[in-house]
């Protein structure tokens, strides 16, 4: 064994640091945050609640559209051609009344659909359906081709979804 070994220092001995006289403050906690953080959180929550209320009102306001679309798409296949045309006319008028446009809904069919065509794209206008659609409820016998009937239902559904009466 070598004789020149230094004595071992105990592991529990503290290291002597300079500047012992300084007093350090306690660490700043992350919680609770600054007082105005609660204002921002409250504003965000109120904004989200406001968006939900607006969405719910819009959803309730447009219930008539969903009901009209359901009536046209699900019951039209069981009806005769004349009854299908009557259903389309009725749903258009009901939608106008639900929107508060009773004067427009009371117009004669030809005038009504000419008025509605002004706000629709050319390929979706009711006038493109021919006189069978406009004068159909007033005829005793009417026969529609399957393509005419489908186009009539599609145009009516399009108007119900997109109208802003």
PDB file of C-alpha atoms in Angstrom:
ATOM      1  CA  UNK A   1       0.000   0.000   0.000  1.00  0.00           C
ATOM      2  CA  UNK A   2       1.261   3.405  -0.756  1.00  0.00           C
ATOM      3  CA  UNK A   3       1.917   5.505   2.278  1.00  0.00           C
ATOM      4  CA  UNK A   4       1.274   8.924   0.744  1.00  0.00           C
ATOM      5  CA  UNK A   5      -2.536   8.752   0.535  1.00  0.00           C
ATOM      6  CA  UNK A   6      -4.516  11.694   1.830  1.00  0.00           C
ATOM      7  CA  UNK A   7      -7.220  11.071   4.370  1.00  0.00           C
ATOM      8  CA  UNK A   8     -10.698  10.732   2.847  1.00  0.00           C
ATOM      9  CA  UNK A   9     -13.185  13.514   3.511  1.00  0.00           C
ATOM     10  CA  UNK A  10     -16.572  12.452   4.804  1.00  0.00           C
ATOM     11  CA  UNK A  11     -19.379  12.610   2.187  1.00  0.00           C
ATOM     12  CA  UNK A  12     -21.681  14.530   4.506  1.00  0.00           C
ATOM     13  CA  UNK A  13     -19.476  17.550   4.772  1.00  0.00           C
ATOM     14  CA  UNK A  14     -21.096  20.643   3.195  1.00  0.00           C
ATOM     15  CA  UNK A  15     -19.317  22.694   0.613  1.00  0.00           C
ATOM     16  CA  UNK A  16     -18.402  26.073   1.932  1.00  0.00           C
ATOM     17  CA  UNK A  17     -19.848  28.706  -0.456  1.00  0.00           C
ATOM     18  CA  UNK A  18     -19.017  32.394  -0.437  1.00  0.00           C
ATOM     19  CA  UNK A  19     -21.669  35.109   0.081  1.00  0.00           C
ATOM     20  CA  UNK A  20     -23.632  33.430   2.842  1.00  0.00           C
ATOM     21  CA  UNK A  21     -25.006  36.764   3.949  1.00  0.00           C
ATOM     22  CA  UNK A  22     -27.411  37.112   0.976  1.00  0.00           C
ATOM     23  CA  UNK A  23     -31.066  36.254   1.616  1.00  0.00           C
ATOM     24  CA  UNK A  24     -32.839  34.978  -1.480  1.00  0.00           C
ATOM     25  CA  UNK A  25     -36.602  35.352  -1.815  1.00  0.00           C
ATOM     26  CA  UNK A  26     -38.830  32.342  -2.111  1.00  0.00           C
ATOM     27  CA  UNK A  27     -39.590  31.232  -5.659  1.00  0.00           C
ATOM     28  CA  UNK A  28     -42.600  32.874  -7.316  1.00  0.00           C
ATOM     29  CA  UNK A  29     -45.389  30.300  -7.672  1.00  0.00           C
ATOM     30  CA  UNK A  30     -47.102  29.744 -11.056  1.00  0.00           C
ATOM     31  CA  UNK A  31     -50.535  29.555  -9.434  1.00  0.00           C
ATOM     32  CA  UNK A  32     -52.691  31.542  -8.865  1.00  0.00           C
ATOM     33  CA  UNK A  33     -52.094  33.535 -12.014  1.00  0.00           C
ATOM     34  CA  UNK A  34     -52.307  37.282 -12.376  1.00  0.00           C
ATOM     35  CA  UNK A  35     -55.698  38.786 -11.412  1.00  0.00           C
ATOM     36  CA  UNK A  36     -56.652  39.734 -14.980  1.00  0.00           C
ATOM     37  CA  UNK A  37     -56.241  36.136 -16.160  1.00  0.00           C
ATOM     38  CA  UNK A  38     -59.643  35.417 -14.643  1.00  0.00           C
ATOM     39  CA  UNK A  39     -61.172  38.161 -16.775  1.00  0.00           C
ATOM     40  CA  UNK A  40     -59.768  36.594 -19.930  1.00  0.00           C
ATOM     41  CA  UNK A  41     -60.980  33.127 -18.917  1.00  0.00           C
ATOM     42  CA  UNK A  42     -64.452  34.523 -18.160  1.00  0.00           C
ATOM     43  CA  UNK A  43     -64.548  36.364 -21.502  1.00  0.00           C
ATOM     44  CA  UNK A  44     -63.613  33.193 -23.392  1.00  0.00           C
ATOM     45  CA  UNK A  45     -66.279  31.174 -21.567  1.00  0.00           C
ATOM     46  CA  UNK A  46     -68.925  33.846 -22.224  1.00  0.00           C
ATOM     47  CA  UNK A  47     -67.918  33.962 -25.897  1.00  0.00           C
ATOM     48  CA  UNK A  48     -68.297  30.184 -26.228  1.00  0.00           C
ATOM     49  CA  UNK A  49     -71.684  30.273 -24.465  1.00  0.00           C
ATOM     50  CA  UNK A  50     -72.780  33.118 -26.764  1.00  0.00           C
ATOM     51  CA  UNK A  51     -71.793  31.133 -29.860  1.00  0.00           C
ATOM     52  CA  UNK A  52     -73.726  28.126 -28.584  1.00  0.00           C
ATOM     53  CA  UNK A  53     -76.840  30.238 -27.909  1.00  0.00           C
ATOM     54  CA  UNK A  54     -76.685  31.789 -31.403  1.00  0.00           C
ATOM     55  CA  UNK A  55     -76.250  28.373 -33.006  1.00  0.00           C
ATOM     56  CA  UNK A  56     -79.196  26.971 -31.024  1.00  0.00           C
ATOM     57  CA  UNK A  57     -81.471  29.878 -31.999  1.00  0.00           C
ATOM     58  CA  UNK A  58     -80.550  29.463 -35.654  1.00  0.00           C
ATOM     59  CA  UNK A  59     -81.158  25.721 -35.408  1.00  0.00           C
ATOM     60  CA  UNK A  60     -84.610  26.254 -33.874  1.00  0.00           C
ATOM     61  CA  UNK A  61     -85.450  28.999 -36.378  1.00  0.00           C
ATOM     62  CA  UNK A  62     -84.727  26.704 -39.318  1.00  0.00           C
ATOM     63  CA  UNK A  63     -86.744  23.738 -38.074  1.00  0.00           C
ATOM     64  CA  UNK A  64     -89.414  24.369 -40.692  1.00  0.00           C
ATOM     65  CA  UNK A  65     -86.819  23.824 -43.430  1.00  0.00           C
ATOM     66  CA  UNK A  66     -85.856  20.410 -42.123  1.00  0.00           C
ATOM     67  CA  UNK A  67     -89.506  19.412 -41.805  1.00  0.00           C
ATOM     68  CA  UNK A  68     -90.304  20.628 -45.329  1.00  0.00           C
ATOM     69  CA  UNK A  69     -87.320  18.787 -46.811  1.00  0.00           C
ATOM     70  CA  UNK A  70     -88.336  15.624 -44.990  1.00  0.00           C
ATOM     71  CA  UNK A  71     -91.907  15.913 -46.292  1.00  0.00           C
ATOM     72  CA  UNK A  72     -90.829  16.502 -49.889  1.00  0.00           C
ATOM     73  CA  UNK A  73     -88.138  13.826 -50.062  1.00  0.00           C
ATOM     74  CA  UNK A  74     -89.833  11.049 -48.110  1.00  0.00           C
ATOM     75  CA  UNK A  75     -93.491  11.293 -49.085  1.00  0.00           C
ATOM     76  CA  UNK A  76     -93.197  12.361 -52.721  1.00  0.00           C
ATOM     77  CA  UNK A  77     -92.408   8.852 -53.980  1.00  0.00           C
ATOM     78  CA  UNK A  78     -95.738   7.537 -52.678  1.00  0.00           C
ATOM     79  CA  UNK A  79     -97.858  10.296 -54.211  1.00  0.00           C
ATOM     80  CA  UNK A  80     -99.379  10.679 -57.644  1.00  0.00           C
ATOM     81  CA  UNK A  81     -97.896  13.251 -59.997  1.00  0.00           C
ATOM     82  CA  UNK A  82    -100.566  15.851 -59.248  1.00  0.00           C
ATOM     83  CA  UNK A  83    -100.270  15.330 -55.479  1.00  0.00           C
ATOM     84  CA  UNK A  84     -96.489  15.608 -55.709  1.00  0.00           C
ATOM     85  CA  UNK A  85     -96.805  18.958 -57.497  1.00  0.00           C
ATOM     86  CA  UNK A  86     -99.314  20.109 -54.866  1.00  0.00           C
ATOM     87  CA  UNK A  87     -96.909  19.060 -52.112  1.00  0.00           C
ATOM     88  CA  UNK A  88     -94.070  21.057 -53.675  1.00  0.00           C
ATOM     89  CA  UNK A  89     -96.299  24.142 -54.001  1.00  0.00           C
ATOM     90  CA  UNK A  90     -97.523  23.728 -50.431  1.00  0.00           C
ATOM     91  CA  UNK A  91     -94.013  23.404 -48.983  1.00  0.00           C
ATOM     92  CA  UNK A  92     -92.807  26.506 -50.827  1.00  0.00           C
ATOM     93  CA  UNK A  93     -95.755  28.497 -49.520  1.00  0.00           C
ATOM     94  CA  UNK A  94     -95.331  27.154 -45.982  1.00  0.00           C
ATOM     95  CA  UNK A  95     -91.675  28.160 -45.988  1.00  0.00           C
ATOM     96  CA  UNK A  96     -92.605  31.661 -47.110  1.00  0.00           C
ATOM     97  CA  UNK A  97     -95.220  31.931 -44.355  1.00  0.00           C
ATOM     98  CA  UNK A  98     -92.719  30.667 -41.756  1.00  0.00           C
ATOM     99  CA  UNK A  99     -90.350  33.420 -42.825  1.00  0.00           C
ATOM    100  CA  UNK A 100     -93.116  36.011 -42.431  1.00  0.00           C
ATOM    101  CA  UNK A 101     -93.683  36.596 -46.153  1.00  0.00           C
ATOM    102  CA  UNK A 102     -97.432  35.996 -46.203  1.00  0.00           C
ATOM    103  CA  UNK A 103     -97.996  38.516 -49.021  1.00  0.00           C
ATOM    104  CA  UNK A 104     -95.601  36.626 -51.273  1.00  0.00           C
ATOM    105  CA  UNK A 105     -97.111  33.267 -50.300  1.00  0.00           C
ATOM    106  CA  UNK A 106    -100.585  34.532 -51.240  1.00  0.00           C
ATOM    107  CA  UNK A 107     -99.602  35.354 -54.826  1.00  0.00           C
ATOM    108  CA  UNK A 108    -100.987  33.231 -57.680  1.00  0.00           C
ATOM    109  CA  UNK A 109     -98.700  30.354 -58.632  1.00  0.00           C
ATOM    110  CA  UNK A 110     -97.390  31.877 -61.862  1.00  0.00           C
ATOM    111  CA  UNK A 111     -96.536  35.214 -60.215  1.00  0.00           C
ATOM    112  CA  UNK A 112     -95.109  33.496 -57.130  1.00  0.00           C
ATOM    113  CA  UNK A 113     -92.688  31.310 -59.046  1.00  0.00           C
ATOM    114  CA  UNK A 114     -91.647  34.167 -61.339  1.00  0.00           C
ATOM    115  CA  UNK A 115     -90.808  36.164 -58.210  1.00  0.00           C
ATOM    116  CA  UNK A 116     -88.876  33.269 -56.670  1.00  0.00           C
ATOM    117  CA  UNK A 117     -86.959  32.647 -59.905  1.00  0.00           C
ATOM    118  CA  UNK A 118     -85.346  36.084 -59.678  1.00  0.00           C
ATOM    119  CA  UNK A 119     -83.225  34.956 -56.722  1.00  0.00           C
ATOM    120  CA  UNK A 120     -82.334  31.504 -58.052  1.00  0.00           C
ATOM    121  CA  UNK A 121     -79.593  30.383 -60.448  1.00  0.00           C
ATOM    122  CA  UNK A 122     -80.674  29.748 -64.033  1.00  0.00           C
ATOM    123  CA  UNK A 123     -80.414  25.962 -63.898  1.00  0.00           C
ATOM    124  CA  UNK A 124     -82.512  25.763 -60.701  1.00  0.00           C
ATOM    125  CA  UNK A 125     -85.360  28.078 -61.653  1.00  0.00           C
ATOM    126  CA  UNK A 126     -88.925  26.857 -61.391  1.00  0.00           C
ATOM    127  CA  UNK A 127     -89.703  28.211 -64.867  1.00  0.00           C
ATOM    128  CA  UNK A 128     -87.329  25.598 -66.306  1.00  0.00           C
ATOM    129  CA  UNK A 129     -89.727  22.902 -65.047  1.00  0.00           C
ATOM    130  CA  UNK A 130     -92.287  23.932 -67.627  1.00  0.00           C
ATOM    131  CA  UNK A 131     -95.965  24.692 -67.389  1.00  0.00           C
ATOM    132  CA  UNK A 132     -96.632  21.252 -65.851  1.00  0.00           C
ATOM    133  CA  UNK A 133     -95.187  22.433 -62.553  1.00  0.00           C
ATOM    134  CA  UNK A 134     -96.891  25.821 -62.431  1.00  0.00           C
ATOM    135  CA  UNK A 135    -100.279  24.843 -63.890  1.00  0.00           C
ATOM    136  CA  UNK A 136    -100.249  21.209 -62.706  1.00  0.00           C
ATOM    137  CA  UNK A 137    -102.488  21.667 -59.654  1.00  0.00           C
ATOM    138  CA  UNK A 138    -105.224  23.153 -61.871  1.00  0.00           C
ATOM    139  CA  UNK A 139    -105.308  20.318 -64.418  1.00  0.00           C
ATOM    140  CA  UNK A 140    -107.545  17.320 -63.987  1.00  0.00           C
ATOM    141  CA  UNK A 141    -105.059  14.769 -65.357  1.00  0.00           C
ATOM    142  CA  UNK A 142    -101.312  15.225 -65.444  1.00  0.00           C
ATOM    143  CA  UNK A 143     -98.563  12.766 -66.269  1.00  0.00           C
ATOM    144  CA  UNK A 144     -94.924  13.497 -65.531  1.00  0.00           C
ATOM    145  CA  UNK A 145     -91.879  11.611 -66.667  1.00  0.00           C
ATOM    146  CA  UNK A 146     -89.588  10.299 -63.961  1.00  0.00           C
ATOM    147  CA  UNK A 147     -86.892  12.795 -64.941  1.00  0.00           C
ATOM    148  CA  UNK A 148     -89.357  15.716 -64.744  1.00  0.00           C
ATOM    149  CA  UNK A 149     -90.568  14.580 -61.345  1.00  0.00           C
ATOM    150  CA  UNK A 150     -87.036  14.181 -59.965  1.00  0.00           C
ATOM    151  CA  UNK A 151     -85.998  17.595 -61.308  1.00  0.00           C
ATOM    152  CA  UNK A 152     -89.075  19.168 -59.761  1.00  0.00           C
ATOM    153  CA  UNK A 153     -88.296  17.637 -56.359  1.00  0.00           C
ATOM    154  CA  UNK A 154     -84.609  18.605 -56.593  1.00  0.00           C
ATOM    155  CA  UNK A 155     -85.419  22.226 -57.475  1.00  0.00           C
ATOM    156  CA  UNK A 156     -87.981  22.474 -54.673  1.00  0.00           C
ATOM    157  CA  UNK A 157     -85.523  21.009 -52.148  1.00  0.00           C
ATOM    158  CA  UNK A 158     -82.807  23.369 -53.393  1.00  0.00           C
ATOM    159  CA  UNK A 159     -85.091  26.379 -52.918  1.00  0.00           C
ATOM    160  CA  UNK A 160     -86.104  25.211 -49.426  1.00  0.00           C
ATOM    161  CA  UNK A 161     -82.458  24.850 -48.367  1.00  0.00           C
ATOM    162  CA  UNK A 162     -81.190  28.066 -49.938  1.00  0.00           C
ATOM    163  CA  UNK A 163     -84.017  30.580 -49.738  1.00  0.00           C
ATOM    164  CA  UNK A 164     -83.728  33.793 -47.785  1.00  0.00           C
ATOM    165  CA  UNK A 165     -87.254  35.046 -47.962  1.00  0.00           C
TER     166      UNK A 165
END
